[in-house]
PDB file of C-alpha atoms and ligand atoms in Angstrom:
ATOM      1  CA  MET Y   1      30.911 110.600  52.951  1.00 80.00           C
ATOM      2  CA  THR Y   2      33.454 109.442  55.541  1.00 94.00           C
ATOM      3  CA  LEU Y   3      36.415 111.668  56.314  1.00 94.00           C
ATOM      4  CA  LYS Y   4      38.735 109.053  54.826  1.00 95.00           C
ATOM      5  CA  LYS Y   5      36.763 108.989  51.571  1.00 96.00           C
ATOM      6  CA  GLN Y   6      36.705 112.776  51.530  1.00 96.00           C
ATOM      7  CA  ALA Y   7      40.491 112.847  52.013  1.00 97.00           C
ATOM      8  CA  ASP Y   8      40.899 110.330  49.160  1.00 97.00           C
ATOM      9  CA  THR Y   9      38.847 112.510  46.802  1.00 97.00           C
ATOM     10  CA  ILE Y  10      40.687 115.697  47.766  1.00 98.00           C
ATOM     11  CA  ARG Y  11      44.022 113.902  47.396  1.00 97.00           C
ATOM     12  CA  THR Y  12      43.085 112.790  43.867  1.00 97.00           C
ATOM     13  CA  ILE Y  13      41.978 116.284  42.862  1.00 98.00           C
ATOM     14  CA  LEU Y  14      45.139 117.936  44.210  1.00 98.00           C
ATOM     15  CA  LYS Y  15      47.330 115.281  42.611  1.00 97.00           C
ATOM     16  CA  ALA Y  16      45.766 116.053  39.225  1.00 97.00           C
ATOM     17  CA  ARG Y  17      46.175 119.792  39.761  1.00 97.00           C
ATOM     18  CA  TYR Y  18      49.822 119.541  40.878  1.00 97.00           C
ATOM     19  CA  PRO Y  19      51.173 116.443  39.119  1.00 95.00           C
ATOM     20  CA  ASP Y  20      54.839 117.260  39.566  1.00 94.00           C
ATOM     21  CA  VAL Y  21      55.679 118.367  43.096  1.00 95.00           C
ATOM     22  CA  LYS Y  22      59.054 118.603  44.772  1.00 94.00           C
ATOM     23  CA  THR Y  23      60.735 120.542  47.531  1.00 94.00           C
ATOM     24  CA  GLN Y  24      61.608 124.062  46.440  1.00 94.00           C
ATOM     25  CA  LEU Y  25      64.927 123.958  48.289  1.00 97.00           C
ATOM     26  CA  ASP Y  26      68.038 123.537  46.119  1.00 98.00           C
ATOM     27  CA  TYR Y  27      70.458 120.781  47.181  1.00 98.00           C
ATOM     28  CA  HIS Y  28      72.855 118.206  45.785  1.00 97.00           C
ATOM     29  CA  THR Y  29      73.265 115.820  48.720  1.00 98.00           C
ATOM     30  CA  PRO Y  30      71.192 114.710  51.726  1.00 98.00           C
ATOM     31  CA  PHE Y  31      73.559 116.731  53.930  1.00 98.00           C
ATOM     32  CA  GLU Y  32      72.980 119.904  51.912  1.00 98.00           C
ATOM     33  CA  LEU Y  33      69.222 119.319  52.124  1.00 98.00           C
ATOM     34  CA  LEU Y  34      69.466 118.858  55.878  1.00 98.00           C
ATOM     35  CA  ILE Y  35      71.283 122.176  56.278  1.00 98.00           C
ATOM     36  CA  ALA Y  36      68.971 123.976  53.823  1.00 98.00           C
ATOM     37  CA  THR Y  37      65.907 122.684  55.690  1.00 97.00           C
ATOM     38  CA  ILE Y  38      67.257 123.876  59.035  1.00 98.00           C
ATOM     39  CA  LEU Y  39      67.818 127.279  57.418  1.00 98.00           C
ATOM     40  CA  SER Y  40      64.262 127.344  56.027  1.00 96.00           C
ATOM     41  CA  ALA Y  41      62.700 127.781  59.494  1.00 94.00           C
ATOM     42  CA  GLN Y  42      60.941 131.167  59.528  1.00 92.00           C
ATOM     43  CA  CYS Y  43      62.394 131.894  56.089  1.00 94.00           C
ATOM     44  CA  THR Y  44      61.277 131.435  52.481  1.00 93.00           C
ATOM     45  CA  ASP Y  45      62.784 128.679  50.354  1.00 95.00           C
ATOM     46  CA  LYS Y  46      63.744 131.354  47.832  1.00 96.00           C
ATOM     47  CA  GLN Y  47      65.805 133.215  50.411  1.00 98.00           C
ATOM     48  CA  VAL Y  48      67.482 129.981  51.547  1.00 98.00           C
ATOM     49  CA  ASN Y  49      68.329 129.179  47.918  1.00 98.00           C
ATOM     50  CA  SER Y  50      69.982 132.578  47.550  1.00 98.00           C
ATOM     51  CA  VAL Y  51      72.302 131.781  50.473  1.00 98.00           C
ATOM     52  CA  THR Y  52      73.194 128.110  50.066  1.00 98.00           C
ATOM     53  CA  PRO Y  53      75.374 128.227  46.898  1.00 98.00           C
ATOM     54  CA  LYS Y  54      77.971 130.433  48.613  1.00 98.00           C
ATOM     55  CA  LEU Y  55      77.526 128.600  51.927  1.00 98.00           C
ATOM     56  CA  PHE Y  56      78.193 125.170  50.390  1.00 98.00           C
ATOM     57  CA  GLN Y  57      81.055 126.558  48.351  1.00 98.00           C
ATOM     58  CA  LYS Y  58      82.802 127.661  51.552  1.00 98.00           C
ATOM     59  CA  LEU Y  59      81.672 124.777  53.779  1.00 98.00           C
ATOM     60  CA  SER Y  60      80.868 121.593  51.916  1.00 93.00           C
ATOM     61  CA  THR Y  61      81.102 118.749  54.443  1.00 97.00           C
ATOM     62  CA  PRO Y  62      79.940 117.961  57.993  1.00 98.00           C
ATOM     63  CA  GLN Y  63      83.596 118.245  59.066  1.00 98.00           C
ATOM     64  CA  ALA Y  64      83.864 121.739  57.551  1.00 98.00           C
ATOM     65  CA  PHE Y  65      80.681 122.872  59.352  1.00 98.00           C
ATOM     66  CA  ALA Y  66      81.851 121.278  62.613  1.00 98.00           C
ATOM     67  CA  ASP Y  67      85.251 123.004  62.408  1.00 98.00           C
ATOM     68  CA  ALA Y  68      83.968 126.385  61.247  1.00 98.00           C
ATOM     69  CA  PRO Y  69      83.876 129.283  63.725  1.00 98.00           C
ATOM     70  CA  LEU Y  70      80.285 130.209  64.589  1.00 98.00           C
ATOM     71  CA  GLU Y  71      80.956 133.766  63.368  1.00 98.00           C
ATOM     72  CA  LEU Y  72      81.716 132.477  59.873  1.00 98.00           C
ATOM     73  CA  ILE Y  73      78.534 130.380  59.706  1.00 98.00           C
ATOM     74  CA  GLU Y  74      76.550 133.344  61.027  1.00 98.00           C
ATOM     75  CA  GLU Y  75      77.977 135.618  58.380  1.00 98.00           C
ATOM     76  CA  LEU Y  76      77.149 133.159  55.604  1.00 98.00           C
ATOM     77  CA  ILE Y  77      73.541 132.519  56.711  1.00 98.00           C
ATOM     78  CA  HIS Y  78      72.773 135.953  58.127  1.00 97.00           C
ATOM     79  CA  SER Y  79      69.973 136.836  55.685  1.00 97.00           C
ATOM     80  CA  THR Y  80      67.902 133.735  56.546  1.00 98.00           C
ATOM     81  CA  GLY Y  81      67.068 135.223  59.955  1.00 97.00           C
ATOM     82  CA  PHE Y  82      67.544 133.820  63.474  1.00 97.00           C
ATOM     83  CA  TYR Y  83      71.140 133.348  62.432  1.00 97.00           C
ATOM     84  CA  HIS Y  84      72.612 133.018  65.939  1.00 98.00           C
ATOM     85  CA  ASN Y  85      70.464 129.988  66.727  1.00 97.00           C
ATOM     86  CA  LYS Y  86      70.664 128.522  63.259  1.00 98.00           C
ATOM     87  CA  ALA Y  87      74.475 128.764  63.196  1.00 98.00           C
ATOM     88  CA  LYS Y  88      74.708 127.148  66.624  1.00 98.00           C
ATOM     89  CA  ASN Y  89      72.337 124.348  65.599  1.00 98.00           C
ATOM     90  CA  ILE Y  90      74.057 123.711  62.271  1.00 98.00           C
ATOM     91  CA  ASN Y  91      77.474 123.549  63.937  1.00 98.00           C
ATOM     92  CA  ALA Y  92      76.171 121.204  66.660  1.00 98.00           C
ATOM     93  CA  CYS Y  93      74.275 119.131  64.082  1.00 98.00           C
ATOM     94  CA  ALA Y  94      77.445 118.640  62.012  1.00 98.00           C
ATOM     95  CA  LYS Y  95      79.376 117.608  65.129  1.00 98.00           C
ATOM     96  CA  ALA Y  96      76.640 115.128  66.154  1.00 98.00           C
ATOM     97  CA  LEU Y  97      76.526 113.717  62.616  1.00 98.00           C
ATOM     98  CA  LEU Y  98      80.261 113.043  62.795  1.00 98.00           C
ATOM     99  CA  GLU Y  99      80.219 111.674  66.325  1.00 98.00           C
ATOM    100  CA  ASN Y 100      77.115 109.496  66.087  1.00 98.00           C
ATOM    101  CA  TYR Y 101      76.548 108.653  62.435  1.00 98.00           C
ATOM    102  CA  GLY Y 102      80.013 108.713  60.828  1.00 98.00           C
ATOM    103  CA  GLY Y 103      79.190 111.950  59.011  1.00 98.00           C
ATOM    104  CA  ILE Y 104      76.357 110.282  57.072  1.00 98.00           C
ATOM    105  CA  VAL Y 105      72.802 111.647  57.237  1.00 98.00           C
ATOM    106  CA  PRO Y 106      70.711 108.855  58.801  1.00 98.00           C
ATOM    107  CA  LYS Y 107      67.628 107.479  57.088  1.00 98.00           C
ATOM    108  CA  THR Y 108      65.253 107.129  60.023  1.00 97.00           C
ATOM    109  CA  LEU Y 109      63.077 109.668  61.768  1.00 97.00           C
ATOM    110  CA  GLU Y 110      64.217 108.454  65.183  1.00 97.00           C
ATOM    111  CA  GLU Y 111      67.880 109.061  64.365  1.00 98.00           C
ATOM    112  CA  LEU Y 112      67.313 112.345  62.545  1.00 98.00           C
ATOM    113  CA  VAL Y 113      65.360 113.989  65.375  1.00 98.00           C
ATOM    114  CA  LYS Y 114      68.245 113.303  67.754  1.00 98.00           C
ATOM    115  CA  LEU Y 115      70.344 115.811  65.800  1.00 98.00           C
ATOM    116  CA  PRO Y 116      70.441 119.377  67.177  1.00 96.00           C
ATOM    117  CA  GLY Y 117      68.085 121.706  65.324  1.00 95.00           C
ATOM    118  CA  VAL Y 118      66.218 118.835  63.661  1.00 97.00           C
ATOM    119  CA  GLY Y 119      62.540 118.382  64.501  1.00 96.00           C
ATOM    120  CA  ARG Y 120      60.007 116.070  62.909  1.00 96.00           C
ATOM    121  CA  LYS Y 121      59.267 118.552  60.130  1.00 96.00           C
ATOM    122  CA  THR Y 122      62.908 118.844  59.045  1.00 97.00           C
ATOM    123  CA  ALA Y 123      63.414 115.095  59.422  1.00 98.00           C
ATOM    124  CA  ASN Y 124      60.388 114.310  57.244  1.00 97.00           C
ATOM    125  CA  VAL Y 125      61.512 116.762  54.548  1.00 97.00           C
ATOM    126  CA  VAL Y 126      64.898 115.017  54.400  1.00 98.00           C
ATOM    127  CA  LEU Y 127      63.423 111.516  54.466  1.00 97.00           C
ATOM    128  CA  GLY Y 128      60.928 112.278  51.702  1.00 97.00           C
ATOM    129  CA  ALA Y 129      63.060 114.367  49.351  1.00 97.00           C
ATOM    130  CA  ALA Y 130      66.511 112.837  49.810  1.00 97.00           C
ATOM    131  CA  PHE Y 131      65.631 109.191  50.441  1.00 98.00           C
ATOM    132  CA  GLY Y 132      62.103 108.692  49.081  1.00 97.00           C
ATOM    133  CA  ILE Y 133      60.901 107.585  52.518  1.00 98.00           C
ATOM    134  CA  PRO Y 134      57.346 108.880  53.065  1.00 97.00           C
ATOM    135  CA  GLY Y 135      56.716 111.401  55.820  1.00 96.00           C
ATOM    136  CA  ILE Y 136      54.030 114.003  56.559  1.00 97.00           C
ATOM    137  CA  VAL Y 137      55.642 117.432  56.707  1.00 97.00           C
ATOM    138  CA  VAL Y 138      53.564 119.779  58.838  1.00 97.00           C
ATOM    139  CA  ASP Y 139      54.473 123.326  57.878  1.00 94.00           C
ATOM    140  CA  THR Y 140      52.326 126.449  58.048  1.00 94.00           C
ATOM    141  CA  HIS Y 141      50.402 125.584  54.839  1.00 96.00           C
ATOM    142  CA  VAL Y 142      49.757 121.987  55.842  1.00 97.00           C
ATOM    143  CA  SER Y 143      48.513 122.858  59.326  1.00 97.00           C
ATOM    144  CA  ARG Y 144      46.274 125.654  58.049  1.00 98.00           C
ATOM    145  CA  ILE Y 145      44.698 123.688  55.186  1.00 98.00           C
ATOM    146  CA  ALA Y 146      44.337 120.441  57.132  1.00 98.00           C
ATOM    147  CA  GLY Y 147      42.340 122.454  59.680  1.00 97.00           C
ATOM    148  CA  ARG Y 148      40.176 124.162  57.067  1.00 97.00           C
ATOM    149  CA  LEU Y 149      39.408 120.857  55.371  1.00 97.00           C
ATOM    150  CA  GLY Y 150      38.384 119.314  58.683  1.00 96.00           C
ATOM    151  CA  PHE Y 151      41.192 116.735  58.621  1.00 98.00           C
ATOM    152  CA  THR Y 152      42.304 117.813  62.087  1.00 98.00           C
ATOM    153  CA  ALA Y 153      41.107 119.883  65.008  1.00 97.00           C
ATOM    154  CA  GLN Y 154      44.614 120.044  66.485  1.00 97.00           C
ATOM    155  CA  SER Y 155      47.057 122.929  66.453  1.00 96.00           C
ATOM    156  CA  ASP Y 156      50.107 121.006  67.655  1.00 97.00           C
ATOM    157  CA  PRO Y 157      52.126 119.930  64.568  1.00 96.00           C
ATOM    158  CA  ALA Y 158      52.890 116.461  65.995  1.00 96.00           C
ATOM    159  CA  LYS Y 159      49.169 115.822  66.534  1.00 97.00           C
ATOM    160  CA  ILE Y 160      48.254 117.166  63.088  1.00 98.00           C
ATOM    161  CA  GLU Y 161      50.862 114.795  61.670  1.00 98.00           C
ATOM    162  CA  GLN Y 162      49.232 111.868  63.497  1.00 97.00           C
ATOM    163  CA  ASP Y 163      45.770 112.810  62.212  1.00 98.00           C
ATOM    164  CA  LEU Y 164      46.994 113.053  58.619  1.00 98.00           C
ATOM    165  CA  MET Y 165      48.907 109.783  58.885  1.00 97.00           C
ATOM    166  CA  LYS Y 166      45.609 108.064  59.663  1.00 96.00           C
ATOM    167  CA  LEU Y 167      43.817 109.641  56.683  1.00 97.00           C
ATOM    168  CA  ILE Y 168      46.466 109.470  53.960  1.00 97.00           C
ATOM    169  CA  PRO Y 169      48.029 106.259  52.614  1.00 97.00           C
ATOM    170  CA  LYS Y 170      51.655 106.008  53.706  1.00 97.00           C
ATOM    171  CA  LYS Y 171      53.086 105.983  50.193  1.00 97.00           C
ATOM    172  CA  ASP Y 172      51.514 109.426  49.607  1.00 97.00           C
ATOM    173  CA  TRP Y 173      52.593 111.140  52.825  1.00 97.00           C
ATOM    174  CA  SER Y 174      55.410 113.212  51.294  1.00 97.00           C
ATOM    175  CA  ASP Y 175      53.592 114.099  48.079  1.00 97.00           C
ATOM    176  CA  PHE Y 176      50.382 114.976  49.907  1.00 97.00           C
ATOM    177  CA  SER Y 177      52.308 117.396  52.134  1.00 97.00           C
ATOM    178  CA  LEU Y 178      53.776 119.021  49.041  1.00 97.00           C
ATOM    179  CA  HIS Y 179      50.351 119.144  47.357  1.00 98.00           C
ATOM    180  CA  LEU Y 180      49.057 121.145  50.318  1.00 98.00           C
ATOM    181  CA  VAL Y 181      52.077 123.466  50.185  1.00 96.00           C
ATOM    182  CA  TYR Y 182      51.506 124.156  46.467  1.00 97.00           C
ATOM    183  CA  PHE Y 183      47.761 124.548  47.115  1.00 98.00           C
ATOM    184  CA  GLY Y 184      48.440 126.930  49.993  1.00 97.00           C
ATOM    185  CA  ARG Y 185      50.647 129.153  47.873  1.00 94.00           C
ATOM    186  CA  ASP Y 186      48.263 129.023  44.945  1.00 95.00           C
ATOM    187  CA  LEU Y 187      44.654 129.153  46.245  1.00 96.00           C
ATOM    188  CA  CYS Y 188      44.134 128.289  49.896  1.00 97.00           C
ATOM    189  CA  LYS Y 189      46.191 131.223  51.122  1.00 97.00           C
ATOM    190  CA  ALA Y 190      46.446 132.207  54.760  1.00 95.00           C
ATOM    191  CA  ARG Y 191      44.694 135.552  54.596  1.00 93.00           C
ATOM    192  CA  LYS Y 192      42.294 135.278  51.684  1.00 92.00           C
ATOM    193  CA  PRO Y 193      41.628 131.779  50.392  1.00 96.00           C
ATOM    194  CA  ASP Y 194      40.183 131.837  46.890  1.00 95.00           C
ATOM    195  CA  CYS Y 195      37.218 129.578  47.691  1.00 95.00           C
ATOM    196  CA  PRO Y 196      35.205 130.455  44.542  1.00 95.00           C
ATOM    197  CA  ALA Y 197      38.055 129.122  42.374  1.00 95.00           C
ATOM    198  CA  CYS Y 198      38.818 126.140  44.599  1.00 97.00           C
ATOM    199  CA  PRO Y 199      38.487 122.661  43.077  1.00 96.00           C
ATOM    200  CA  VAL Y 200      37.691 121.076  46.452  1.00 97.00           C
ATOM    201  CA  SER Y 201      35.305 123.721  47.800  1.00 96.00           C
ATOM    202  CA  GLU Y 202      32.336 121.342  47.786  1.00 95.00           C
ATOM    203  CA  LEU Y 203      34.196 119.117  50.219  1.00 95.00           C
ATOM    204  CA  CYS Y 204      35.490 121.914  52.436  1.00 96.00           C
ATOM    205  CA  PRO Y 205      33.672 122.803  55.667  1.00 93.00           C
ATOM    206  CA  TYR Y 206      35.569 126.103  55.903  1.00 92.00           C
ATOM    207  CA  SER Y 207      34.153 127.134  52.533  1.00 83.00           C
ATOM    208  CA  GLU Y 208      30.614 126.337  53.631  1.00 58.00           C
ATOM    209  CA  LYS Y 209      31.087 128.377  56.771  1.00 56.00           C
ATOM    210  CA  SER Y 210      32.457 131.374  54.946  1.00 55.00           C
ATOM    211  CA  GLN Y 211      29.533 131.558  52.507  1.00 53.00           C
TER     212      GLN Y 211
HETATM  213  S1  SF4 N 301      37.258 126.069  49.814  1.00 68.57           S
HETATM  214 FE1  SF4 N 301      38.551 127.760  50.457  1.00 68.57          FE
HETATM  215  S2  SF4 N 301      39.234 127.244  52.513  1.00 68.57           S
HETATM  216 FE2  SF4 N 301      38.446 125.366  51.580  1.00 68.57          FE
HETATM  217  S3  SF4 N 301      40.243 124.379  50.710  1.00 68.57           S
HETATM  218 FE3  SF4 N 301      39.322 125.610  49.096  1.00 68.57          FE
HETATM  219  S4  SF4 N 301      40.394 127.585  49.172  1.00 68.57           S
HETATM  220 FE4  SF4 N 301      40.801 126.504  51.095  1.00 68.57          FE
END
């Protein structure tokens, strides 16, 4: 079986197992999603969701984030970790949004990654969830499972993204990323993957090796 065919089969199985996937971050607007995704670096979605209601109540627009003292942003996002950097990035991101994009979150990867604190992963989350524009999101689950399944031999997220873009049809890029995230939380966990219960174990080289 070719790798492409293998990826197609695994994609179909995961789609059936997780028919209804969506980002776990709470948001009401593309801007809120952008901020929530920046906050989700090195932090759980659950923790971000516990912080954002109060954050967006106090600061609801790019202008408000641009004008806010860093100390206030830091105080509001403190429990998401790395709060000095995140506050600085969010403040700079809001300013750049106002200066370069009229305060509107852009809809292209090229424009999004020019914003401070926004890498390809954050940009692809925003494109997929807020605008329905497909993008491969390489987070810790996606990089780990793509490696185990033999979809990539790379460790650099940008290269993993390229490998997956070749294997997965474009229309499925966002959903496939989410399928791997759900799968990673559910069965193909970092420390102890549950290979005996895995619906794709027959197609997984990691499973063969571990037996
Ligand atoms: S067989 Fe094991 S390592 Fe392979 S995808 Fe399934 S759970 Fe992950």
